[in-house]
CSV table of C-alpha atoms and ligand atoms in Angstrom, one decimal:
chain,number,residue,atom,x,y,z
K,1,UNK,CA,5.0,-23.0,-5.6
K,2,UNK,CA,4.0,-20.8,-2.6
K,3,UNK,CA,0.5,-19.8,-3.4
K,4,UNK,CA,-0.5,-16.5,-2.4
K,5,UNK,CA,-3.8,-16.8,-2.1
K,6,UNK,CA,-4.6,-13.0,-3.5
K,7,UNK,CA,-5.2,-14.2,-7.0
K,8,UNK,CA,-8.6,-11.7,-7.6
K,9,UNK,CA,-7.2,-8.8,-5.9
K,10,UNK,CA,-6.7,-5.4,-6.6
K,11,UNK,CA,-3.3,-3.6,-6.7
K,12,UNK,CA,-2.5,0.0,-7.3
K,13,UNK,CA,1.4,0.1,-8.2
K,14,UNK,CA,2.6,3.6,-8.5
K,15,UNK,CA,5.8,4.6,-10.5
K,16,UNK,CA,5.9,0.6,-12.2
K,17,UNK,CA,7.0,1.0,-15.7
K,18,UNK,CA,10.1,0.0,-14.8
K,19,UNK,CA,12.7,-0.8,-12.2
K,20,UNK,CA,11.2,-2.2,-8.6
K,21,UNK,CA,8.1,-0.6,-9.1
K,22,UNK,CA,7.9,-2.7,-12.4
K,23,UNK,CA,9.3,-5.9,-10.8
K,24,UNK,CA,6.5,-5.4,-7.7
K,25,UNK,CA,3.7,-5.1,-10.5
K,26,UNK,CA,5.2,-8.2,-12.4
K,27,UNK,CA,4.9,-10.5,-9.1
K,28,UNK,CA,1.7,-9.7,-8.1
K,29,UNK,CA,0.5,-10.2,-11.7
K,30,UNK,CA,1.9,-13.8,-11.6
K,31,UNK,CA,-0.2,-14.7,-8.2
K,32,UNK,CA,-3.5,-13.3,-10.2
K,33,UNK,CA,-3.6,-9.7,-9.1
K,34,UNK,CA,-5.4,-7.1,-11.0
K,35,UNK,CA,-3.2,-4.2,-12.0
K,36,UNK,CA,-3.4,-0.5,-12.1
K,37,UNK,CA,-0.1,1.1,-12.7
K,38,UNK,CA,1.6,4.4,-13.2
K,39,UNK,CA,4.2,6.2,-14.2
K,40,UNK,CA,4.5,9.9,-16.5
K,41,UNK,CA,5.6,8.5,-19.6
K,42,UNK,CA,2.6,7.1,-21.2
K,43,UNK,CA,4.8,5.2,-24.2
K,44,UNK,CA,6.9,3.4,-21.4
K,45,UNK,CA,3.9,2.5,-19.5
K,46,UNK,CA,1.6,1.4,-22.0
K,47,UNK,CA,4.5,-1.2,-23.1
K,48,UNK,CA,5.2,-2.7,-19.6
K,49,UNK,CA,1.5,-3.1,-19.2
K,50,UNK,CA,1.7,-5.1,-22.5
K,51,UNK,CA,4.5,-7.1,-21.4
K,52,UNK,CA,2.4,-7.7,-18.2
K,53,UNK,CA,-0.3,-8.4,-20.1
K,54,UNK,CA,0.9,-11.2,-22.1
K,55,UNK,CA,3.0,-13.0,-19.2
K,56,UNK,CA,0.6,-13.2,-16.4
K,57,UNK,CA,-2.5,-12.8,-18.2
K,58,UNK,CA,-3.8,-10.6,-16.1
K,59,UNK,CA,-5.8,-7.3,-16.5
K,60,UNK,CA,-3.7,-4.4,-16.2
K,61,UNK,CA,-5.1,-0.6,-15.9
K,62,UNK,CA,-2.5,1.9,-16.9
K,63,UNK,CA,-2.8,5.7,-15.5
K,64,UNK,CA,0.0,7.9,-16.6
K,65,UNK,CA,0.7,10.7,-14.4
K,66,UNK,CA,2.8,11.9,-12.0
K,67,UNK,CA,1.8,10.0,-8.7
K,68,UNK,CA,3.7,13.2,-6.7
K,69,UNK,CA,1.0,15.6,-7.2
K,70,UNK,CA,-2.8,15.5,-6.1
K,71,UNK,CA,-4.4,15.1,-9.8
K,72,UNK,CA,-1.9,12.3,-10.6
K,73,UNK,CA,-2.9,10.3,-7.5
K,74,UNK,CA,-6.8,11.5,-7.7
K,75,UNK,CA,-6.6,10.1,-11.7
K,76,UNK,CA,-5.0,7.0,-10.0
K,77,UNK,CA,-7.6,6.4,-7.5
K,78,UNK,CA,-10.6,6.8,-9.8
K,79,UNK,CA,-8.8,3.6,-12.0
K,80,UNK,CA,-8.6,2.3,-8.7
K,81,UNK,CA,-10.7,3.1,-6.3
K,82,UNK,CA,-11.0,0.3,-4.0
K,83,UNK,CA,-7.3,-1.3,-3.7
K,84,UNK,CA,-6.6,-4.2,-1.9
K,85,UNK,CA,-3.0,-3.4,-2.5
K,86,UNK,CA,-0.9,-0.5,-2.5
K,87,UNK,CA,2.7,-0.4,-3.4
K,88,UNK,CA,3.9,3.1,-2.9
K,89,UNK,CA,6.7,4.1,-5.2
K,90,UNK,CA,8.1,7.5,-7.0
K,91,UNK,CA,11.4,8.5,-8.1
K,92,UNK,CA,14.2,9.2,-5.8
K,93,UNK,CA,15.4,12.8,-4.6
K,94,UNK,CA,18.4,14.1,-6.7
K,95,UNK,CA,22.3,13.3,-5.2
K,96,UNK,CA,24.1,16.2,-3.6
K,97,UNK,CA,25.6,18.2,-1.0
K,98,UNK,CA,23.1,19.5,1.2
K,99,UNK,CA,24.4,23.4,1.7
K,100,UNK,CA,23.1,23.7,-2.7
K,101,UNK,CA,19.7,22.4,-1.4
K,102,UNK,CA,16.9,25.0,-1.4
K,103,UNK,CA,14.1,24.8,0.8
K,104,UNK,CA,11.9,24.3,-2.7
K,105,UNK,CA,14.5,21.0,-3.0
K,106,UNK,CA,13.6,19.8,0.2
K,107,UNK,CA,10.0,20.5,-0.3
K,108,UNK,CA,9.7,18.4,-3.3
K,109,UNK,CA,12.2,15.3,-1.7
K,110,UNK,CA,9.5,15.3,1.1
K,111,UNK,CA,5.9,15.7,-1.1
K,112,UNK,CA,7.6,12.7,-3.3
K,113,UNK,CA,9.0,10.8,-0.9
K,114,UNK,CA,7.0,10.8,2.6
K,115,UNK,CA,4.0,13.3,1.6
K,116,UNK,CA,2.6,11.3,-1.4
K,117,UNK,CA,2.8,7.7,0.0
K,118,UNK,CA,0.8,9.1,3.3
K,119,UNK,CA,-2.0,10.9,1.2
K,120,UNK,CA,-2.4,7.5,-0.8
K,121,UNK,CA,-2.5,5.7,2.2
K,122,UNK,CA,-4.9,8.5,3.9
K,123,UNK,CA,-7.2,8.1,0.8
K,124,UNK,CA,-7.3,4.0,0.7
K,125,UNK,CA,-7.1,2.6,4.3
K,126,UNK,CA,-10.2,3.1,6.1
K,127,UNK,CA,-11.6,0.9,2.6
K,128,UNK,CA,-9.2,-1.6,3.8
K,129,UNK,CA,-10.0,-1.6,7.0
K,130,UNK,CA,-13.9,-1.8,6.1
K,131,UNK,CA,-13.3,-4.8,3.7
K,132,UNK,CA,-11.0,-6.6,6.1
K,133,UNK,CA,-7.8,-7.1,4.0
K,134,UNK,CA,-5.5,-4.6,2.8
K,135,UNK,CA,-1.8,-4.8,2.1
K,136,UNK,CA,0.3,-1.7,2.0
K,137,UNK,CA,4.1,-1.8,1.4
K,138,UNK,CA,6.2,1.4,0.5
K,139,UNK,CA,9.1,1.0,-1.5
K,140,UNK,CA,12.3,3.2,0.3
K,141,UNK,CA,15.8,2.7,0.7
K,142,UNK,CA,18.5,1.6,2.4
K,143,UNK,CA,18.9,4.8,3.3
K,144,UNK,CA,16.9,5.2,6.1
K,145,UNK,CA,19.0,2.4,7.9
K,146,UNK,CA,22.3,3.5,7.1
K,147,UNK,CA,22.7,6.8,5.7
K,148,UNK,CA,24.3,7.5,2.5
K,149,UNK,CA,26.0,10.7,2.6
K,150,UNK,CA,25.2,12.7,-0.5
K,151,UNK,CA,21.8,11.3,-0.4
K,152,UNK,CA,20.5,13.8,2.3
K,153,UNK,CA,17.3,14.2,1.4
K,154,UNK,CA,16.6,10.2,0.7
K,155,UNK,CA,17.8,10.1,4.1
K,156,UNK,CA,15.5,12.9,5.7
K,157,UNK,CA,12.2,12.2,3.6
K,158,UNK,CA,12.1,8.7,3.7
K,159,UNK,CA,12.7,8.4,7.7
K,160,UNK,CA,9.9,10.9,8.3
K,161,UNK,CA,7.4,8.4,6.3
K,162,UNK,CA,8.5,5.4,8.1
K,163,UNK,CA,8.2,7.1,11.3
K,164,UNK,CA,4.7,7.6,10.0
K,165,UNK,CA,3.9,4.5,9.2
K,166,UNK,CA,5.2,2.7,12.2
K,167,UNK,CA,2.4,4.4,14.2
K,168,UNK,CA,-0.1,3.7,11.6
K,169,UNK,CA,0.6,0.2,10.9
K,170,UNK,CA,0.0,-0.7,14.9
K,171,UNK,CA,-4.0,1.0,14.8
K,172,UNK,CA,-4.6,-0.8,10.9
K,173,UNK,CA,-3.5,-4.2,11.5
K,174,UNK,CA,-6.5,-5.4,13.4
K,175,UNK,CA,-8.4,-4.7,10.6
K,176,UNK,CA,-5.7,-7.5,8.6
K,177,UNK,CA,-4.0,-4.6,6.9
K,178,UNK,CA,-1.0,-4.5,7.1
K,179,UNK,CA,2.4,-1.3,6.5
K,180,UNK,CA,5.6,-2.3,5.9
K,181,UNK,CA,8.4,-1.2,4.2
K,182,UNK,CA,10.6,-2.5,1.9
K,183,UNK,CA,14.3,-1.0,1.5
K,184,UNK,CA,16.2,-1.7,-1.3
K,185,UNK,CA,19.9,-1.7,-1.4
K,186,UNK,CA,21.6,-1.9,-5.0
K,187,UNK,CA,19.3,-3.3,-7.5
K,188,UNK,CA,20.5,-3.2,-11.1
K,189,UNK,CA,17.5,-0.7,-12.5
K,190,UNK,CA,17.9,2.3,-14.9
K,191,UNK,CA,18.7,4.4,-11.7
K,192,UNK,CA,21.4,2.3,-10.4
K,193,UNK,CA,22.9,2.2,-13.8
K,194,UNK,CA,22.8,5.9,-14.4
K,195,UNK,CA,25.0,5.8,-11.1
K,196,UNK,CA,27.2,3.5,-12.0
K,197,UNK,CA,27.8,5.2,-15.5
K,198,UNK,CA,28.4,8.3,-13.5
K,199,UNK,CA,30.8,6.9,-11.6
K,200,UNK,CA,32.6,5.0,-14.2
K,201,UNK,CA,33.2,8.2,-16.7
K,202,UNK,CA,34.6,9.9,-13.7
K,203,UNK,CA,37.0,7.4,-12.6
K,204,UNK,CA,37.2,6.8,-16.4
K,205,UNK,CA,36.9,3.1,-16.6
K,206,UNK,CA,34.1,1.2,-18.3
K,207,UNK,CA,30.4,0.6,-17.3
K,208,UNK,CA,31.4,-3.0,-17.0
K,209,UNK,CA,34.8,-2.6,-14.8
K,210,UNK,CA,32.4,-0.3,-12.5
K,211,UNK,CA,29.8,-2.4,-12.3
K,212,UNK,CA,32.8,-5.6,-11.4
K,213,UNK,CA,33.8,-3.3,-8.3
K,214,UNK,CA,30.6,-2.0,-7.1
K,215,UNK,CA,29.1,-5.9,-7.2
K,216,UNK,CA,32.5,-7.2,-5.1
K,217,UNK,CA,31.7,-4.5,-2.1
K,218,UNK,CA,28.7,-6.5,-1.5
K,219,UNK,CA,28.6,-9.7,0.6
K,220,UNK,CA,27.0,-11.4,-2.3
K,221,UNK,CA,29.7,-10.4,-4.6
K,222,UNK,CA,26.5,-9.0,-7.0
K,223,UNK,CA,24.0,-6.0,-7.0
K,224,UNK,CA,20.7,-7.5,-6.9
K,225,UNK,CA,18.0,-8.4,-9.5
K,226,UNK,CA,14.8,-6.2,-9.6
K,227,UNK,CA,12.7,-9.7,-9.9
K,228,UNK,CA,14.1,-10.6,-6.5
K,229,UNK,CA,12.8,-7.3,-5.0
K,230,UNK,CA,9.4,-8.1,-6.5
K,231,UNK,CA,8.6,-11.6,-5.4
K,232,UNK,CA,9.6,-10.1,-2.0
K,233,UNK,CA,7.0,-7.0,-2.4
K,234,UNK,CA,4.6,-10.1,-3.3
K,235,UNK,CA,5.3,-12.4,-0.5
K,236,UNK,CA,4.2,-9.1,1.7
K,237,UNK,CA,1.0,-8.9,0.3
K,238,UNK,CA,0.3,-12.4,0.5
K,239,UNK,CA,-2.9,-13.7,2.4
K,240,UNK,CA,-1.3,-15.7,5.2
K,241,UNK,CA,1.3,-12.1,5.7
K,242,UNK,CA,-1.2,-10.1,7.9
K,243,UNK,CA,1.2,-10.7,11.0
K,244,UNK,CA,3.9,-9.3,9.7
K,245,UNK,CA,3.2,-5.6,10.7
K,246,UNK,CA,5.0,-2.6,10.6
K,247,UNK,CA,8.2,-4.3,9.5
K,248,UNK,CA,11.5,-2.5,7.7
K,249,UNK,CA,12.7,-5.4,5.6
K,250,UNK,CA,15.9,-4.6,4.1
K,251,UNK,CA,16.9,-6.0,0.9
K,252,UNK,CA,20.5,-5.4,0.8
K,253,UNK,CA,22.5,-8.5,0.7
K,254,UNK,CA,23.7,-7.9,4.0
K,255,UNK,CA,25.6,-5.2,2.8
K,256,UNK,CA,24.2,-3.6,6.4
K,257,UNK,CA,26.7,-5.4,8.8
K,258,UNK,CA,24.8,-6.2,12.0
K,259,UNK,CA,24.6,-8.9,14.0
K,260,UNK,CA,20.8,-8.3,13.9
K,261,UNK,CA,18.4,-5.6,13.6
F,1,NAP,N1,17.5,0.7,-7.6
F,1,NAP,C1,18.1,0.9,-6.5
F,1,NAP,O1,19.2,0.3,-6.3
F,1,NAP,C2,17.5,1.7,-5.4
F,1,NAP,C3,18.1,1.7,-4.1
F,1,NAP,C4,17.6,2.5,-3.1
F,1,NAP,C5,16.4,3.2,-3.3
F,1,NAP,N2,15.8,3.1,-4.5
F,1,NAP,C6,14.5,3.9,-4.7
F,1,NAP,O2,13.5,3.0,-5.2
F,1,NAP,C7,12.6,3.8,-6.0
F,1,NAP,C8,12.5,3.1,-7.4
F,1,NAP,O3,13.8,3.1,-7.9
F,1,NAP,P1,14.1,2.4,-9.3
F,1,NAP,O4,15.6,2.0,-9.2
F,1,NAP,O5,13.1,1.3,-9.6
F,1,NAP,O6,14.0,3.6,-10.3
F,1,NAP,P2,13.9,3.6,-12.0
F,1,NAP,O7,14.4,2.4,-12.5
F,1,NAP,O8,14.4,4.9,-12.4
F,1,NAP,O9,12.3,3.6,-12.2
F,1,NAP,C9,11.5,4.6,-11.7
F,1,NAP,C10,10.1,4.4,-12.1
F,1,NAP,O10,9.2,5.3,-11.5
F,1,NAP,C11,8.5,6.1,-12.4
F,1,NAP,N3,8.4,7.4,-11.8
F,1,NAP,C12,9.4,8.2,-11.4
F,1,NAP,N4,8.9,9.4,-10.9
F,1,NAP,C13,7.5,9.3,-10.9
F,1,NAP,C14,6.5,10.1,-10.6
F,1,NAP,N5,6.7,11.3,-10.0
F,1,NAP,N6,5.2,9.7,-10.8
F,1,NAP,C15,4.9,8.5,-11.4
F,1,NAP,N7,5.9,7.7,-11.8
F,1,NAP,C16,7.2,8.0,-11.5
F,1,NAP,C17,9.4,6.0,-13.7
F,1,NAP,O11,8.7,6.3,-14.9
F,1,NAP,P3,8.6,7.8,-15.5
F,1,NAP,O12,10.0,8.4,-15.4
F,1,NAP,O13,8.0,7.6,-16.8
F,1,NAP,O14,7.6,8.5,-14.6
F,1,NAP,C18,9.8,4.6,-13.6
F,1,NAP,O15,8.8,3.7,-14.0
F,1,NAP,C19,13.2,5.2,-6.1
F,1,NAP,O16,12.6,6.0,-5.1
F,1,NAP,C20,14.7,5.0,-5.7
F,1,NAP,O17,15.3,6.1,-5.2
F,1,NAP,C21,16.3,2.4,-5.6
């Protein structure tokens, strides 16, 4: 097995009781990383961080809050103050056509996904940069590669963070921190299956049939597993990863048809 090498470190995963955000916090756990972890529903939370717990063995800190406004990521960051890893993470902005979005809308779809990761980042890099190892990786979406059409302001928010963060990541990484972004394409969590059930009462077939067709438009003739979007988040943070820099890795299964890039 690939060893890591950050067994002993420090992670602050935001929105992980479940779904990628989960997964993330599951794979550092089994390479030896200390946990902190959020997400609003204390219940949800606390069991995850049990589950956690009692697979990997290691400590796990649990904050419940919501990591998109200032006391939610200021509760965070006293559980964790000094993290040598920080997964960015919060839900995803509503579906839609853009002409019922309100200027509120768009406020929140940018303070949850670009505002929030930045102010995290703003509030834990220069300690990363001081302690010569930090690891930063912000979970978006697909989206920002290829547009999805009623996902407007997925598309708009999370661009303008990775537009941030390709500047950032270029003054950090002598330091050995490293930004980069992971994009997931159709991972089988609670909010791909809320879509899918959407989808299947409207063309009024079952979860199942839906889930058959949506898994055969993809190259890999499946959607993909959460775990496998974790061990990827992991690999990023590994020790001997501080040359991979500023990076957009897509996780997709090549649903994005290029010949590279
Ligand atoms: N799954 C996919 O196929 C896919 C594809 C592209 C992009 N994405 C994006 O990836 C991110 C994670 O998606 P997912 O599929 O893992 O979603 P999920 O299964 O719905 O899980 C979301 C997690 O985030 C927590 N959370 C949500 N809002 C939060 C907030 N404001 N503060 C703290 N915690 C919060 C939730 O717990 P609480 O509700 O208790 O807070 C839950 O633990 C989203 O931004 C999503 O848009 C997912």
């Amino acid at each position: 097995m690939l060893d890591l090498r950050i067994r002993g470190r420090k992670a602050l995963v935001c929105a992980a009781s479940k779904g990628l955000g989960r997964a993330c916090a599951t794979a550092l756990g089994r390479a030896g990383v200390e946990l902190t972890i959020t997400a609003r529903t204390a219940a949800t939370l606390e069991q995850t961080a049990a589950e956690i717990r009692k697979e990997t063995g290691v400590k796990v800190t649990t904050v419940a809050g919501d990591i998109t406004t200032e006391a939610g990521r200021m509760q965070a960051l006293a559980a964790c103050p000094e993290p040598d890893i920080l997964i960015n993470n919060a839900g995803g902005p509503p579906h839609g056509d853009f002409r019922e979005w309100s200027i509120e809308d768009w406020q929140k779809a940018v303070n949850a996904n670009m505002l929030t990761p930045i102010m995290l980042i703003k509030e834990t890099v220069d300690g990363m940069c001081a302690r010569k190892f930090g690891r930063i990786v912000n979970i978006t979406s697909g989206s920002v590669k290829s547009p999805i059409p009623n996902l407007g302001m997925s598309n708009g928010a999370r661009a303008g963070l990775t537009g941030f963060v390709a500047g950032l990541a270029r003054q950090v990484a002598r330091h050995n921190v490293t930004i980069n972004n992971l994009l997931p394409g159709p991972f089988l969590t609670d909010r791909l299956r809320s879509g899918i059930e959407f989808e299947a009462r409207r063309q009024n077939v079952s979860f199942d049939e839906m889930l058959t067709r949506r898994s055969a438009t993809n190259p890999t003739g499946r959607v993909g597993n959460p775990e496998e979007f974790g061990d990827a988040c992991a690999f990023l943070c590994a020790a001997s990863s501080g040359f991979i820099v500023g990076q957009n890795l897509l996780l997709d299964g090549g649903a994005f048809n290029s010949t590279m890039g």
